[in-house]
PDB file of C-alpha atoms in Angstrom:
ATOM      1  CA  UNK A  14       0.000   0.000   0.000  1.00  0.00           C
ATOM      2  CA  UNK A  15       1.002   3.843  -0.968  1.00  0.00           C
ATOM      3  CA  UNK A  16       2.207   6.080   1.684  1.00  0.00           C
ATOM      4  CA  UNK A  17      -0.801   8.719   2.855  1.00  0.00           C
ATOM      5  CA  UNK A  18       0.147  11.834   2.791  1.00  0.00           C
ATOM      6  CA  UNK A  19      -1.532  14.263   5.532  1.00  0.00           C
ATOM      7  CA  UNK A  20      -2.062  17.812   6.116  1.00  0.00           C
ATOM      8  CA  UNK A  21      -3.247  18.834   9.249  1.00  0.00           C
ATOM      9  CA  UNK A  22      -6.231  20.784   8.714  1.00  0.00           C
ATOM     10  CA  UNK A  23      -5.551  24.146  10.309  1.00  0.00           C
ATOM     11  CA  UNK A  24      -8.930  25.307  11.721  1.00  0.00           C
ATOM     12  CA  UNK A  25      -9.358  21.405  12.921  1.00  0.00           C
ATOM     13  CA  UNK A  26     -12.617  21.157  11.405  1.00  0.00           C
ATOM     14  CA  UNK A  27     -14.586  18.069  11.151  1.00  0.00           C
ATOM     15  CA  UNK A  28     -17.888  16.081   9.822  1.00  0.00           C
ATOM     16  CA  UNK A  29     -19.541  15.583  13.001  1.00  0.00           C
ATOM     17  CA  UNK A  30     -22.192  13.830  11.466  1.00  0.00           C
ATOM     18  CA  UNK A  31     -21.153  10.256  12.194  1.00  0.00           C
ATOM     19  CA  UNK A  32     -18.620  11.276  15.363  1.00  0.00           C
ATOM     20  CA  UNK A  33     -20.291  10.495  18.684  1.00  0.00           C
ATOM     21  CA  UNK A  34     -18.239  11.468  22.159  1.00  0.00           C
ATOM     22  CA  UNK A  35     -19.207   9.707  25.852  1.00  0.00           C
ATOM     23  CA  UNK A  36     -20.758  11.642  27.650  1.00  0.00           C
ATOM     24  CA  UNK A  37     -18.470  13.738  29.636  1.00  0.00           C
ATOM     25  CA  UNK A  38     -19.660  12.666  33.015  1.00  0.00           C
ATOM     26  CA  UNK A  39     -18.345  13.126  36.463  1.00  0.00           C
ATOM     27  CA  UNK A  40     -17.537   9.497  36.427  1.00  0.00           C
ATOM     28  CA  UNK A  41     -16.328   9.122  33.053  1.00  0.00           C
ATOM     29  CA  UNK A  42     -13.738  11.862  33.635  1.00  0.00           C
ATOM     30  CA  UNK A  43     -12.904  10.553  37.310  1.00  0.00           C
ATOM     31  CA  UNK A  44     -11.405   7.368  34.933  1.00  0.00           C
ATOM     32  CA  UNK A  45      -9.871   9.616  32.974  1.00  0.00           C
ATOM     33  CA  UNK A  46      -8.092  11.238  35.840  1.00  0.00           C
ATOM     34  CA  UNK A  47      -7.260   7.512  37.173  1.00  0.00           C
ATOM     35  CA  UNK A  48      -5.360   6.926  33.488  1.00  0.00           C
ATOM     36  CA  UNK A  49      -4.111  10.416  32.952  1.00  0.00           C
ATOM     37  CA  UNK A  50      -2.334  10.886  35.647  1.00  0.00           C
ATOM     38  CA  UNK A  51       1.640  10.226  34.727  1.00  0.00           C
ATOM     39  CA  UNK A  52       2.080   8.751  38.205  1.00  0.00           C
ATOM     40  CA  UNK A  53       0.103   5.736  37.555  1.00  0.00           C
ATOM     41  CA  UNK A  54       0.996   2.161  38.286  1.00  0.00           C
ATOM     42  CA  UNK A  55       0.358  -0.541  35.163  1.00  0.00           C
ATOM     43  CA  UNK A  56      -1.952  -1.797  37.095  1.00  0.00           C
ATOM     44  CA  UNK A  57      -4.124   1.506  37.750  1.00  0.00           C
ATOM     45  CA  UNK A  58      -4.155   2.315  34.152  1.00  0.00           C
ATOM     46  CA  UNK A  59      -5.228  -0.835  33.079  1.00  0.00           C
ATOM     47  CA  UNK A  60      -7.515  -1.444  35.227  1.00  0.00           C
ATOM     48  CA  UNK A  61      -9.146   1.888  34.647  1.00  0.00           C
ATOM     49  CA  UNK A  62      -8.234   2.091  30.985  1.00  0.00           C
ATOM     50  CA  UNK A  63     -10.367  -1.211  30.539  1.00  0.00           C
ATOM     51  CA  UNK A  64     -13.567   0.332  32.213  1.00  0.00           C
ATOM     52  CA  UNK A  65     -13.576   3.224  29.636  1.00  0.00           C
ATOM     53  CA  UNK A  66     -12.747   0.736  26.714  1.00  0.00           C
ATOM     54  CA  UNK A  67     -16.008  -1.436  27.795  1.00  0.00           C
ATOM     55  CA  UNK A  68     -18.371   2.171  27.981  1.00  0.00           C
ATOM     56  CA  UNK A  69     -16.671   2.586  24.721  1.00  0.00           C
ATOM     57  CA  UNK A  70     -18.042  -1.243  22.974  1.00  0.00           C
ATOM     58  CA  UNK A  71     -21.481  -0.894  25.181  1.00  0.00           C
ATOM     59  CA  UNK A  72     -21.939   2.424  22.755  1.00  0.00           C
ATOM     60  CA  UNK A  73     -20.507   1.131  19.846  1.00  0.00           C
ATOM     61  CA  UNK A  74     -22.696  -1.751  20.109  1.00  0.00           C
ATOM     62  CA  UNK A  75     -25.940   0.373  21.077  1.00  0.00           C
ATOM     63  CA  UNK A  76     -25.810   2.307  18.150  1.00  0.00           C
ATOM     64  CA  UNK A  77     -25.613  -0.598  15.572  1.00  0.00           C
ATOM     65  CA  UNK A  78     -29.038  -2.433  13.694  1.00  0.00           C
ATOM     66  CA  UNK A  79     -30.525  -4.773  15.609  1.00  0.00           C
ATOM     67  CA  UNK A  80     -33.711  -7.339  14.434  1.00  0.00           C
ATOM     68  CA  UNK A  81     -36.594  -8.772  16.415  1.00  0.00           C
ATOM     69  CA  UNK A  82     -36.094 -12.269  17.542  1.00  0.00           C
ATOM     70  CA  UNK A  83     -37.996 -14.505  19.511  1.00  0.00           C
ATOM     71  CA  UNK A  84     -36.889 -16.919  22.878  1.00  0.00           C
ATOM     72  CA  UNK A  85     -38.741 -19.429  24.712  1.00  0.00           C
ATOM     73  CA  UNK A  86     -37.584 -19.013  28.577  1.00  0.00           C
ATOM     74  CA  UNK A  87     -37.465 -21.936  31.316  1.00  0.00           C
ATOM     75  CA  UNK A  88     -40.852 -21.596  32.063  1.00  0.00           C
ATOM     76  CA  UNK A  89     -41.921 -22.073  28.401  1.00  0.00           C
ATOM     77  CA  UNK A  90     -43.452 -18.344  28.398  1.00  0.00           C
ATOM     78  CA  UNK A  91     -42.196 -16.447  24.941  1.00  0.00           C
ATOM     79  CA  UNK A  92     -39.767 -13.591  25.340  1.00  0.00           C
ATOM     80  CA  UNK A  93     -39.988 -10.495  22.210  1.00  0.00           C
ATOM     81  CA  UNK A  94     -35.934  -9.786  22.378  1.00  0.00           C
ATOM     82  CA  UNK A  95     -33.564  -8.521  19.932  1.00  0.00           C
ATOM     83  CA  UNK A  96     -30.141  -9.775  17.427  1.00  0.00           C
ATOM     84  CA  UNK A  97     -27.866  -8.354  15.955  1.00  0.00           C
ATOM     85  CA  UNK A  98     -29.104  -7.713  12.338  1.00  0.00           C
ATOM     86  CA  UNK A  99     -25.530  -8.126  10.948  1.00  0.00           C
ATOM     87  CA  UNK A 100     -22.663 -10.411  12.531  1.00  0.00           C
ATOM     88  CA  UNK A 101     -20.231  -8.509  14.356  1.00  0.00           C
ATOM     89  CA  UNK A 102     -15.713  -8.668  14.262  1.00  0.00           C
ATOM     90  CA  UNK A 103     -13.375  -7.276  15.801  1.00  0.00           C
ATOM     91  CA  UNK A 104     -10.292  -5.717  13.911  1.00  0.00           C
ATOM     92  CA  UNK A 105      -7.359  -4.534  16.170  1.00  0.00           C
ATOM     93  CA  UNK A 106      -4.622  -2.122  14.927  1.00  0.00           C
ATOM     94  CA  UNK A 107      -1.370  -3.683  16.627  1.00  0.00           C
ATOM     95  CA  UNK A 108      -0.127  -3.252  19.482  1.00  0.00           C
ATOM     96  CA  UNK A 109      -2.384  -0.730  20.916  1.00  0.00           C
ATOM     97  CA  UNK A 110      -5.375  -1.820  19.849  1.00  0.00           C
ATOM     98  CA  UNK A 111      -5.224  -5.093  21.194  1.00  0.00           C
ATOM     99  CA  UNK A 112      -6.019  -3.905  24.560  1.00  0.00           C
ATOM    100  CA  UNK A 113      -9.496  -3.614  23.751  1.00  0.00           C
ATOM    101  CA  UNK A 114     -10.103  -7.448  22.529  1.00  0.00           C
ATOM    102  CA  UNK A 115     -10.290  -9.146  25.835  1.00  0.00           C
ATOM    103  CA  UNK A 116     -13.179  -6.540  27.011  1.00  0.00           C
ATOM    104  CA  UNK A 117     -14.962  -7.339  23.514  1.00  0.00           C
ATOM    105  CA  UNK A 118     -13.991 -11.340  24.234  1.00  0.00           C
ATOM    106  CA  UNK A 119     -16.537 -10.450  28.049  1.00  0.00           C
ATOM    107  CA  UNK A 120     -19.320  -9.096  25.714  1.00  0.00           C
ATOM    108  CA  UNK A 121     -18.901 -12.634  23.227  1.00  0.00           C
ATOM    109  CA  UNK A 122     -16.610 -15.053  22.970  1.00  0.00           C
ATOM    110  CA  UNK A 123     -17.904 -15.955  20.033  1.00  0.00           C
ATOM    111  CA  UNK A 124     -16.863 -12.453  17.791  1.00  0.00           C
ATOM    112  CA  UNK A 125     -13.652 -13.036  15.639  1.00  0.00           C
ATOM    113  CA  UNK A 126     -11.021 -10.481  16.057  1.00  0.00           C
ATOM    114  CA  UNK A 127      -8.453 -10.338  13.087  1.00  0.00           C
ATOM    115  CA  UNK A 128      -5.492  -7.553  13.301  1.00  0.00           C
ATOM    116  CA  UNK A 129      -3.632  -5.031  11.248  1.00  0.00           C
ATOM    117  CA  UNK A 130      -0.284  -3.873  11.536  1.00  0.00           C
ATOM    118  CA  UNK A 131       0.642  -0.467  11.038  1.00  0.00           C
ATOM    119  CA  UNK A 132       4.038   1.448  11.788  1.00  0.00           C
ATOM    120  CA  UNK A 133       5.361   4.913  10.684  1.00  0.00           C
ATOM    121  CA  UNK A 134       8.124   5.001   7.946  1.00  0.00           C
ATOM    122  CA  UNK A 135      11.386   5.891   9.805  1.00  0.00           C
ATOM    123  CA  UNK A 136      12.226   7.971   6.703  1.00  0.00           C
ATOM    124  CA  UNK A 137       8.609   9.650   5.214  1.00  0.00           C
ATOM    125  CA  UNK A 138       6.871   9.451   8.714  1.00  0.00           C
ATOM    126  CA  UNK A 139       4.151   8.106   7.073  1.00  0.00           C
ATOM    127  CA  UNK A 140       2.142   5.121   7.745  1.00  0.00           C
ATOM    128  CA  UNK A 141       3.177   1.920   6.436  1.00  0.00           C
ATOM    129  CA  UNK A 142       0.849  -1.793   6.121  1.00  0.00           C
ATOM    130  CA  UNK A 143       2.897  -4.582   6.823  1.00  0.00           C
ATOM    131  CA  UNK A 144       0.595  -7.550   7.737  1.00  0.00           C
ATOM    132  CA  UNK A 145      -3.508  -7.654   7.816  1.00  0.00           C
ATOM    133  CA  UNK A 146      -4.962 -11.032   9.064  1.00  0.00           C
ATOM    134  CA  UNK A 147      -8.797 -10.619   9.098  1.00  0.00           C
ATOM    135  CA  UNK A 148     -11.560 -12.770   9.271  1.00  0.00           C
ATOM    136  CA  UNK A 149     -12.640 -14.695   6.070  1.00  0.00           C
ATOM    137  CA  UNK A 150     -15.819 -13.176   4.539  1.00  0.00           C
ATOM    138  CA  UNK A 151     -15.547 -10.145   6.331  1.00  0.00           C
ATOM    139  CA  UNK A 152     -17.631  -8.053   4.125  1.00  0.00           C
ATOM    140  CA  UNK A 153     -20.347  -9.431   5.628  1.00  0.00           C
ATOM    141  CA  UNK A 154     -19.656  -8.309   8.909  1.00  0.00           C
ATOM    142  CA  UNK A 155     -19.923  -5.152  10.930  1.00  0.00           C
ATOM    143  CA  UNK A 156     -16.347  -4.387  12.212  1.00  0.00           C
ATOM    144  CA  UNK A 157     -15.464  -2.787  15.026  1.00  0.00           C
ATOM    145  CA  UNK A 158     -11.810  -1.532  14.479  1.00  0.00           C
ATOM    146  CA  UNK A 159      -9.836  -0.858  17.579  1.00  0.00           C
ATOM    147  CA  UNK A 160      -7.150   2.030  17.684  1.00  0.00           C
ATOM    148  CA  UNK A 161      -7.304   3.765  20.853  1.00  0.00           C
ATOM    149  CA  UNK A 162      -4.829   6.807  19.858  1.00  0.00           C
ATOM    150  CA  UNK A 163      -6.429   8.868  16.818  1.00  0.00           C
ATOM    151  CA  UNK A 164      -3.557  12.285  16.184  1.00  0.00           C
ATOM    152  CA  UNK A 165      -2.784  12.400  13.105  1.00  0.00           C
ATOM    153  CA  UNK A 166      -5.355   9.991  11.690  1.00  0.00           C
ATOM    154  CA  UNK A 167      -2.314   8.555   9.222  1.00  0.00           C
ATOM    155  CA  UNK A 168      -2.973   4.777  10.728  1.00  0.00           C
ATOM    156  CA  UNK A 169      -6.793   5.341  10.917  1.00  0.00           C
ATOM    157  CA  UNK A 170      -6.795   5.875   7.187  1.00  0.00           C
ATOM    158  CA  UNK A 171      -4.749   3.032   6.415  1.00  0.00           C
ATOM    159  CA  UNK A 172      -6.345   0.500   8.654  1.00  0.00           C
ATOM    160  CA  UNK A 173      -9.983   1.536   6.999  1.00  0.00           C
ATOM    161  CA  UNK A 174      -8.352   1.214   3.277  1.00  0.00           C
ATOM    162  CA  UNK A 175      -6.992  -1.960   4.331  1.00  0.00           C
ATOM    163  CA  UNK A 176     -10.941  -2.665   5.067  1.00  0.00           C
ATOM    164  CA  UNK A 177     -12.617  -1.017   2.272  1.00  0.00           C
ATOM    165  CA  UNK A 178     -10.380  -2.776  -0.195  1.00  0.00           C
ATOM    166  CA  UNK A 179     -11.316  -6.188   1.388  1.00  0.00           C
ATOM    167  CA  UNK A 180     -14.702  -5.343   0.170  1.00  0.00           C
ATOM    168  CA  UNK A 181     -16.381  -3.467   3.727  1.00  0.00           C
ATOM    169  CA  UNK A 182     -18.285  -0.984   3.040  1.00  0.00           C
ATOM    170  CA  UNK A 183     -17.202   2.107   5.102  1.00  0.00           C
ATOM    171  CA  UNK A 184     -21.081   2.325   6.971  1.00  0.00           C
ATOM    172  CA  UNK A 185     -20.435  -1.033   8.162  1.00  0.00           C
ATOM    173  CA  UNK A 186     -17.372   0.049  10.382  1.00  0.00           C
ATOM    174  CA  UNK A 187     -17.063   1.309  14.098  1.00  0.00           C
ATOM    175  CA  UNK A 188     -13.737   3.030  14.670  1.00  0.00           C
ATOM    176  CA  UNK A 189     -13.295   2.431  18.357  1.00  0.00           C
ATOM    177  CA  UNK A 190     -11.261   4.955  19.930  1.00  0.00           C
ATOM    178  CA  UNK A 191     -10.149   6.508  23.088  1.00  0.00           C
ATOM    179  CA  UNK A 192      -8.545   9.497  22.934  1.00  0.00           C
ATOM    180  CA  UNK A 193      -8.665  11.788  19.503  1.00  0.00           C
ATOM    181  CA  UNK A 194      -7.591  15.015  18.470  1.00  0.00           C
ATOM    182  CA  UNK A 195      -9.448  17.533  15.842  1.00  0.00           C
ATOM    183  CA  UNK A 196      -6.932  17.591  13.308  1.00  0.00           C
ATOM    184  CA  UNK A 197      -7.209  13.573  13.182  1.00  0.00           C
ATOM    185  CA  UNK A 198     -10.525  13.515  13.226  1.00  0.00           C
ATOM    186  CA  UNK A 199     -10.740  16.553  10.272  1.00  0.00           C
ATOM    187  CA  UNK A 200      -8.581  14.057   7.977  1.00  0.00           C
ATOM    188  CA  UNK A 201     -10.359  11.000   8.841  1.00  0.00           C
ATOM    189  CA  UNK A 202     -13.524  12.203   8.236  1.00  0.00           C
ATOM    190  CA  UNK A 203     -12.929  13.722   4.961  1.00  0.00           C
ATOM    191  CA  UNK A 204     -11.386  10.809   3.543  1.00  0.00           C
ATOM    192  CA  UNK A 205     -14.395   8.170   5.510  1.00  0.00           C
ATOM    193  CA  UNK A 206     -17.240  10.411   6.290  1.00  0.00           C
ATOM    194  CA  UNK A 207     -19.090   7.502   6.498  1.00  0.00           C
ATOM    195  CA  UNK A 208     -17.680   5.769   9.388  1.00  0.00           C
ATOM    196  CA  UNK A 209     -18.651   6.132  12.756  1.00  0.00           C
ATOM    197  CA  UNK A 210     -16.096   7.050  15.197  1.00  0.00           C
ATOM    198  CA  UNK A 211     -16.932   6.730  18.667  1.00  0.00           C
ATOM    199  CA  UNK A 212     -14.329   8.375  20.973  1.00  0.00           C
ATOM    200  CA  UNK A 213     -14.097   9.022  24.900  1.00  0.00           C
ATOM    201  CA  UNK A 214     -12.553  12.369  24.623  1.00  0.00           C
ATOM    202  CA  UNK A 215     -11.970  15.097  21.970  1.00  0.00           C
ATOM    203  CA  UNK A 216      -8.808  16.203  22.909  1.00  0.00           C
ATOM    204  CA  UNK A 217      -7.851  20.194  23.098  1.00  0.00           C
ATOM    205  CA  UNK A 218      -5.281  20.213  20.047  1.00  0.00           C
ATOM    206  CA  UNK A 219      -2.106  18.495  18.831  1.00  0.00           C
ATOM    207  CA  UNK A 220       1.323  20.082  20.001  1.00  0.00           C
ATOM    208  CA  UNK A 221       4.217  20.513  17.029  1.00  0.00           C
ATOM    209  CA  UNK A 222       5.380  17.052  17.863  1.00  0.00           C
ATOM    210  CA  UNK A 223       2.089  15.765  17.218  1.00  0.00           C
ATOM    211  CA  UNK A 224       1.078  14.335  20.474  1.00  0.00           C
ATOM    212  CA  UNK A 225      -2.570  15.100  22.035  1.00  0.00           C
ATOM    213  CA  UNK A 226      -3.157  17.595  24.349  1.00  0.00           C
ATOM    214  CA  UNK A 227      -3.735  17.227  27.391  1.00  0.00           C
ATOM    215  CA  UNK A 228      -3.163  13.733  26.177  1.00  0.00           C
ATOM    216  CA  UNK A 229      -1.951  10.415  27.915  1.00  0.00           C
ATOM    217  CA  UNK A 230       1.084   9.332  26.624  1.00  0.00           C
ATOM    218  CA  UNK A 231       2.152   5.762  24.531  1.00  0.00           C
ATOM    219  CA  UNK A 232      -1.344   4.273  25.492  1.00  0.00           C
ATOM    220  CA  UNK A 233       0.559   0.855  24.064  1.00  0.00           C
ATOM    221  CA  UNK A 234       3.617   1.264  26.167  1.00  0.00           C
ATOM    222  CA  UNK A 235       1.713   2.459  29.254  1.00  0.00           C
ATOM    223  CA  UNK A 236      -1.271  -0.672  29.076  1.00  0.00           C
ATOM    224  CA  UNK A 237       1.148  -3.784  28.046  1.00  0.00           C
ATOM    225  CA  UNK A 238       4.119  -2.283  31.018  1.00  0.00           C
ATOM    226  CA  UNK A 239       6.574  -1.732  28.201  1.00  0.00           C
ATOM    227  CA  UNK A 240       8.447   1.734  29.136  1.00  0.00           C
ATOM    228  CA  UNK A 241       8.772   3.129  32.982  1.00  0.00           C
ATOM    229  CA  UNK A 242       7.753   6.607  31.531  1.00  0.00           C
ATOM    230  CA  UNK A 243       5.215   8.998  32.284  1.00  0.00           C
ATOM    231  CA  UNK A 244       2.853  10.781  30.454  1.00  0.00           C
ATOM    232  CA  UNK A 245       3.835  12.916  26.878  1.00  0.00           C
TER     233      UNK A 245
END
């Protein structure tokens, strides 16, 4: 796959159309305190970190097509419930997206999860495929794509090409994500305006390194216990 090249849309304007945001609730930001905070253990920021990820597939999951189906209970009485109307999967972007499967795997054990790897060009700093593994037929599915970090929106892009091209059709994805900024979010949605991205937090801006602001660091490094650092 080509290199994407991005510009950062100046006024950070975006299609809000298919964008939803949690609700910023006392509770929903005390998490975000719990993971914010550079002082935090592994353990803290996983453990919180996994809370927000499952308010984050509860909505995801709310807002998708559901059909009427019908259950006999124990005591042979008929119960009016609800399915899915499309099969759901999971597709993670490596490594950090990963840390949302095992929340999904609580919801249904039963939901395949394939994965994408994407990693910045040392040279162009531009995103770069180098493996997709996803589940056979998967334009049938509804996907839920996992990528907790949106800045940029350079690995967003790539991971829904790598999607589109396999024959998903871009209203049939979820982009699950925790933290985003407006300038990702303005190039994402210009290039997939028909996507639904459903974030915990609109962040404030990104800084001229590109990292969020106020931000929470290598989400990756910080959930899986790979660096001793803080907080970017």
């Amino acid at each position: 796959m080509s290199a994407i090249p991005l510009n950062l849309a100046s006024n950070s304007e975006f299609d809000t159309r298919n964008v939803f945001e949690l609700e910023q609730t006392d509770r929903l930001k005390y998490l975000h305190t719990k993971i914010r905070d550079k002082t935090a253990s592994k353990r803290q920021f996983t453990f919180y970190a996994d809370q927000v990820i499952r308010l984050l597939l509860e909505q995801s999951l709310q807002r998708l097509t559901f059909n009427n189906k019908q259950v006999t209970t124990p005591v042979g009485a008929i119960y009016q419930g609800k399915q899915f109307a499309k099969p759901i999967c999971g597709v993670s972007v490596v490594r950090a997206g990963e840390s949302m499967e095992n929340e999904l795997r609580r919801i249904d054990l039963n939901i395949p999860i394939g994965k994408i790897l994407i990693q910045r060009d040392p040279e162009s700093k531009l995103p770069k495929l180098y493996y997709a593994k996803l589940p056979e037929h998967i334009e049938q599915y509804h996907v839920l794509v996992f990528e907790p970090m949106l800045a940029t929106g350079g690995s967003a892009i790539c991971a829904l090409e790598v999607l589109c091209n396999s024959g998903v059709k871009p209203e049939n994805i979820t982009f699950v994500n925790l933290l985003c900024s407006p300038e990702g979010l303005a190039n994402v949605t210009k290039r997939f305006p028909d996507v639904v991205i459903q974030t915990s937090s609109i962040e404030q801006c990104l800084n001229e390194h590109a990292f969020m602001i106020p931000g929470i660091g290598d989400f990756g490094d910080r959930y899986f216990g790979t660096t001793d650092l803080g907080a970017v």
